[in-house]
Amino acid sequence: MNTKREIVSLQNVIKNYGHGEIITKALRGINLKILAGDFSAMMGPSGCGKSTLLNIIGGLDRASSGEVIFNGKDFNILSNKDLSIIRRNNIGFVFQNYNLLPVLTAYENAEYVLMLQEIPISQRKEKVMYFFKEMGLEGLENRFPRELSGGQQQRVAIARAVVSEPLLVLADEITANVDSETAQSLLELMKKLNKNNKITFLFSTHDPAVIKFAKKIIILKDGKIANEQMSSENIEKYTQK
Amino acid sequence: MKKLLGILVLVLLSSSSAFASNLNPEKILNSVDDIYRSNASYGVLNLSVTTTNWQRTLTLEQWSKGKDKHLIRVLKPKKEKDLTTLRVDNNVWNYMPKVKRVVKIPSSMMASSWMGSHFTNDDLVKQSRMVKDYTFSITYEGKREGKNIVEISCFPKKDAAVVWGKVEVIVYRDDFIPLRIIYYDEDLQLSRTLDFTNIQMMGDKMIPTQMTMIPVDEPGESTAIQWKKIQFDLTISDDFFSLRKLQQ
Amino acid sequence: MKSKLLMIIKIGWLSIWRNKRRTLISLFSIVIGTGIPTFFVCIAWGFYAGLIDDVARLMSGHVTYEHIDYRNSPSNDLWVDDIQKINKTLNSNAEVLFTKQIVNLQGVAHTAKSSVGISLMGIEPSKEITISFLPETIVEGEYLSEGDGRWVIVGKKLAENLNVNVGKKFVFTTNDVKGELVEELFRVKGIFKTGSKEIDGHFIQSDIELARMVAGLSSDDVSQLGIIVKNPDTHERFLREMQKTLAKKNGVFLSWQQIMPDVATTIRMDRTAITSIMVLLVVIVLFTMFSTILMSTLERKREFASLLAIGTQQIELKLQIFIETIIFGLIACPIGSLLGVGVAKWMEGYDLMDVVGGKTEDMTVGGFGMDTIITPLFSAPLILQISIFFFLAVQLLSVLPVYLISRISITDELRSI
């Protein structure tokens, strides 16, 4: 029985790049659902369209055709500004290069999104401190990104993405720039957030370590999903052995 | 010896006072002022201007009445023919035949040279009598350079509008015809001399027919006036000296 | 909302200092850009204010009452009458500092040596001492006093040209008000030296009674009535009021600009020159700033893209950029103003000619010698105006990064490297 809420629903999404004769077909008809509480990993070779799909789900890019429904809203009919507001309120992003604001401290970076959401200072502090504690960032609040290791920076980036408790966190190759031990701990962290805070994650990755943690695996090949039939339960069983 | 000297001084003093009693300097100065004047006169004269750079001669005819009215017209050279200057009282006008216009000489031009000569417009206008502006006395009487002369030294009165510091008027002892007038500046430095020469009978009057102005600070320069013809005691109406006449 | 704005300001402020060297160069260029014209303006306006005041006091005031035709041809027979009454009214006006009765006569001075065209100004000596700087410039003899009669003061150059000294005489030829030629003997009481060729060579002063006597004017007549006002900046309004209430039919109140158009024109031209310098500096400053702002935007494109990705609005980013240039302006423009004022203040009291190594005589405006001692004028509105001008010019530059931000493609910038 599947009663989980549907966060993302893609119907026959196609994405073409370029003009005229030379057209790169990045996505060739994607059908995909992401449900609340998912902890999914999207895999596939370079250029298979992982990033493109992630961008479309995150409202950073638009599909050439097909339906993109996020939390009941049709992305195709929303303005750029509306998309931006949805990103602000409902989607967290974690990037491969962390992309923290170098001029702000770890604490301030995490606080940034809450400020954009105009959340009062007391709540901001509470939330940031909560997640910093959860993520083992206590004591690093006043450090600037350049004073942190790669793993610490990525944890701050994750904190920034989850602090507003969005519906969905999109994580693009987040373990690519850290060693495997750090990657392991990052994934454990997110797993914990997924479990305790009911935050839905969608990863794009090459990293087999990620697959071990994923509840659901989406394999993308030549712009199409190659293993639609693979259920989360099967994968779970398979990877946890 | 002392006595001798005293007598000598006494003799000299008495002799000079004897001259003074014989000659009336006021009369002499007036006769010099009036030498070319009469009730009304007409004359033709050459005006020769010599500067270090050029020399030129104008032939002019002139009418005068009393001491306040003058009309001067250029006869030669052709280029300036009919250029006419009218002076009535303190005012001077020029008539330019080429543009057929009358121009009043403003006071600021009074010090400018009249027709490029060493006379100024002001010299033309000047009509005051020596006796009015100066205190004077005879300072020499006797022979000088073979001529029997009288020298009168004139010092400007305190507030007289006169630039000179001293003017020496030298005339012939016999007829008071002027020989030379010497002008000194306020520091009694020689400034200019006016020589009178060529005494002739002209217009029933013995007059020096040539007058030469020699400025001291411009060596080699001079202006000479040479009378060719002069008639005195004519009858000319006042209308003749009018702006209307000037334009004709 | 407030905390968001504060955060944007904070990020803007912090972002400026990410490249300290570049920022300092930019700040320096704005400081210099604002400072130089401020300095120039303080010095030059000080000179002009001094010059205008000196000239007004020496000549015929900030505002002059004279015959309606006198401006066209300042001839001796154009005078205004009923002066004692008008003078009394003016002197009871709170805006009037001094009035001076003047009889001007154009004429010629002659000595045995030469003749020079001159302008005689008859004034009230005891008043002139408090009004004009001329009495202070006497180098030989003494300045005039009441009842001096034929005694006049002449310029150094004129004295040389006429070959006269103190105590010596010259003849003054002029026309009286009836147009008649008059000649009067004057004696030199004092010789002044102002440094102006025109004044030292062609100007004499006498007791007004002498000038009236020569001209044939009564004690109720003057050529000009000069009015020195307390606040020269408002003299235009003052003169309009006086024209309405006080001028007689044949009289007119004129400003010093109308009386001395040469001085006014020169000052205007100089002001134009300073404005041109300012524009040139703005261009240089903008050019320096332009590269700074362009670079700092381009190198942060990726950062901006990530901020946009996590939900920052375009307008919020643009505001941040805008705040960055505002901060530049807010820091640099006041410092520039202070620097300009400070340097001008520091140079106060020095002789400009000592500083640049020229001769005092070279400095004349419209024939009037300038006081070359530096006395800057610190006009707050003017200094502020320059500062604001540069501030706004710098703000113009934020147009470029704002445009760039609106063109950022988030996906292109965030594509993994």
Tab-separated table of C-alpha atoms in Angstrom, chain C residues 246-391:
chain	number	residue	atom	x	y	z
C	246	LEU	CA	14.120	103.614	-5.192
C	247	ALA	CA	15.213	104.202	-8.775
C	248	LYS	CA	14.353	107.491	-10.369
C	249	LYS	CA	13.235	107.719	-13.932
C	250	ASN	CA	16.712	108.213	-15.361
C	251	GLY	CA	18.444	105.936	-12.876
C	252	VAL	CA	19.017	102.216	-12.862
C	253	PHE	CA	20.358	99.702	-10.344
C	254	LEU	CA	22.829	97.300	-11.907
C	255	SER	CA	24.755	94.318	-10.621
C	256	TRP	CA	28.516	94.083	-10.582
C	257	GLN	CA	28.237	91.527	-13.374
C	258	GLN	CA	26.640	94.184	-15.546
C	259	ILE	CA	29.092	96.836	-14.448
C	260	MET	CA	32.126	94.638	-14.923
C	261	PRO	CA	31.198	92.059	-17.544
C	262	ASP	CA	34.863	91.229	-18.122
C	263	VAL	CA	35.292	90.076	-14.563
C	264	ALA	CA	32.005	88.206	-14.658
C	265	THR	CA	32.872	86.528	-17.955
C	266	THR	CA	36.303	85.476	-16.794
C	267	ILE	CA	34.888	84.012	-13.639
C	268	ARG	CA	32.222	82.221	-15.592
C	269	MET	CA	34.799	80.851	-18.000
C	270	ASP	CA	36.949	79.699	-15.136
C	271	ARG	CA	33.993	77.998	-13.567
C	272	THR	CA	33.305	76.270	-16.855
C	273	ALA	CA	36.914	75.122	-16.932
C	274	ILE	CA	36.571	73.663	-13.464
C	275	THR	CA	33.369	71.942	-14.475
C	276	SER	CA	35.193	70.457	-17.463
C	277	ILE	CA	37.966	69.195	-15.214
C	278	MET	CA	35.281	67.659	-13.047
C	279	VAL	CA	33.690	65.901	-15.982
C	280	LEU	CA	37.075	64.608	-17.087
C	281	LEU	CA	37.767	63.302	-13.595
C	282	VAL	CA	34.380	61.650	-13.503
C	283	VAL	CA	35.241	59.831	-16.700
C	284	ILE	CA	38.563	58.665	-15.262
C	285	VAL	CA	36.952	57.614	-11.999
C	286	LEU	CA	34.160	55.810	-13.775
C	287	PHE	CA	36.663	54.041	-15.967
C	288	THR	CA	38.634	52.784	-12.971
C	289	MET	CA	35.463	51.864	-11.160
C	290	PHE	CA	33.990	50.249	-14.203
C	291	SER	CA	36.696	47.612	-14.416
C	292	THR	CA	36.470	46.982	-10.687
C	293	ILE	CA	32.765	46.455	-10.739
C	294	LEU	CA	32.882	44.434	-13.919
C	295	MET	CA	35.593	42.156	-12.552
C	296	SER	CA	33.953	41.702	-9.200
C	297	THR	CA	30.708	40.781	-10.880
C	298	LEU	CA	32.199	38.427	-13.432
C	299	GLU	CA	34.251	36.533	-10.892
C	300	ARG	CA	31.219	36.068	-8.667
C	301	LYS	CA	28.913	34.843	-11.415
C	302	ARG	CA	29.019	31.285	-10.120
C	303	GLU	CA	28.367	32.458	-6.603
C	304	PHE	CA	25.436	34.544	-7.774
C	305	ALA	CA	24.116	31.546	-9.678
C	306	SER	CA	24.226	29.372	-6.553
C	307	LEU	CA	22.479	32.098	-4.553
C	308	LEU	CA	19.814	32.296	-7.232
C	309	ALA	CA	19.509	28.507	-7.184
C	310	ILE	CA	18.783	28.366	-3.485
C	311	GLY	CA	16.034	30.878	-3.909
C	312	THR	CA	17.545	34.337	-3.782
C	313	GLN	CA	15.441	36.693	-5.883
C	314	GLN	CA	17.090	38.560	-8.746
C	315	ILE	CA	15.985	41.811	-7.183
C	316	GLU	CA	17.745	40.894	-3.948
C	317	LEU	CA	21.004	40.255	-5.776
C	318	LYS	CA	20.661	43.479	-7.715
C	319	LEU	CA	20.032	45.286	-4.486
C	320	GLN	CA	23.217	43.794	-3.129
C	321	ILE	CA	25.232	45.069	-6.100
C	322	PHE	CA	23.572	48.434	-5.801
C	323	ILE	CA	24.435	48.560	-2.130
C	324	GLU	CA	28.043	47.756	-2.973
C	325	THR	CA	28.341	50.834	-5.203
C	326	ILE	CA	26.468	52.919	-2.648
C	327	ILE	CA	28.988	51.834	-0.048
C	328	PHE	CA	31.823	52.782	-2.403
C	329	GLY	CA	30.278	56.209	-2.844
C	330	LEU	CA	29.414	56.651	0.807
C	331	ILE	CA	32.939	55.904	1.893
C	332	ALA	CA	34.873	57.660	-0.833
C	333	CYS	CA	32.858	60.779	-1.642
C	334	PRO	CA	32.900	62.248	1.882
C	335	ILE	CA	36.580	61.368	2.246
C	336	GLY	CA	37.216	63.059	-1.089
C	337	SER	CA	35.331	66.136	0.016
C	338	LEU	CA	37.186	66.223	3.306
C	339	LEU	CA	40.492	65.727	1.524
C	340	GLY	CA	39.756	68.560	-0.924
C	341	VAL	CA	38.666	70.832	1.894
C	342	GLY	CA	41.611	69.782	4.015
C	343	VAL	CA	44.202	70.471	1.341
C	344	ALA	CA	42.545	73.792	0.552
C	345	LYS	CA	42.561	74.619	4.254
C	346	TRP	CA	46.190	73.606	4.488
C	347	MET	CA	47.089	75.988	1.660
C	348	GLU	CA	45.172	78.849	3.207
C	349	GLY	CA	47.326	81.906	3.688
C	350	TYR	CA	50.009	80.890	1.222
C	351	ASP	CA	50.647	83.157	-1.725
C	352	LEU	CA	49.568	81.321	-4.839
C	353	MET	CA	52.369	82.964	-6.759
C	354	ASP	CA	54.935	81.607	-4.301
C	355	VAL	CA	53.398	78.197	-4.706
C	356	VAL	CA	53.449	78.168	-8.504
C	357	GLY	CA	56.423	80.492	-8.884
C	358	GLY	CA	54.747	83.206	-10.960
C	359	LYS	CA	54.460	86.948	-10.629
C	360	THR	CA	51.594	88.616	-8.837
C	361	GLU	CA	51.204	91.028	-11.736
C	362	ASP	CA	50.310	88.138	-14.029
C	363	MET	CA	47.128	87.426	-12.152
C	364	THR	CA	44.497	89.743	-13.486
C	365	VAL	CA	40.862	89.124	-14.174
C	366	GLY	CA	39.186	91.507	-16.569
C	367	GLY	CA	41.904	94.030	-15.915
C	368	PHE	CA	41.726	93.745	-12.159
C	369	GLY	CA	44.614	92.411	-10.206
C	370	MET	CA	43.847	89.444	-8.015
C	371	ASP	CA	44.857	89.032	-4.462
C	372	THR	CA	47.030	85.968	-4.797
C	373	ILE	CA	46.937	85.000	-1.142
C	374	ILE	CA	44.969	81.778	-0.957
C	375	THR	CA	41.758	82.287	0.979
C	376	PRO	CA	39.565	79.318	0.206
C	377	LEU	CA	35.813	79.611	0.353
C	378	PHE	CA	34.139	76.609	1.940
C	379	SER	CA	30.627	76.622	0.627
C	380	ALA	CA	28.877	73.610	2.118
C	381	PRO	CA	26.188	73.399	-0.589
C	382	LEU	CA	28.826	73.559	-3.305
C	383	ILE	CA	31.079	70.947	-1.720
C	384	LEU	CA	28.069	68.734	-1.145
C	385	GLN	CA	27.012	69.227	-4.722
C	386	ILE	CA	30.353	67.965	-6.036
C	387	SER	CA	30.279	65.042	-3.620
C	388	ILE	CA	26.758	64.098	-4.632
C	389	PHE	CA	27.619	64.504	-8.277
C	390	PHE	CA	30.437	61.958	-7.973
C	391	PHE	CA	28.305	59.726	-5.764
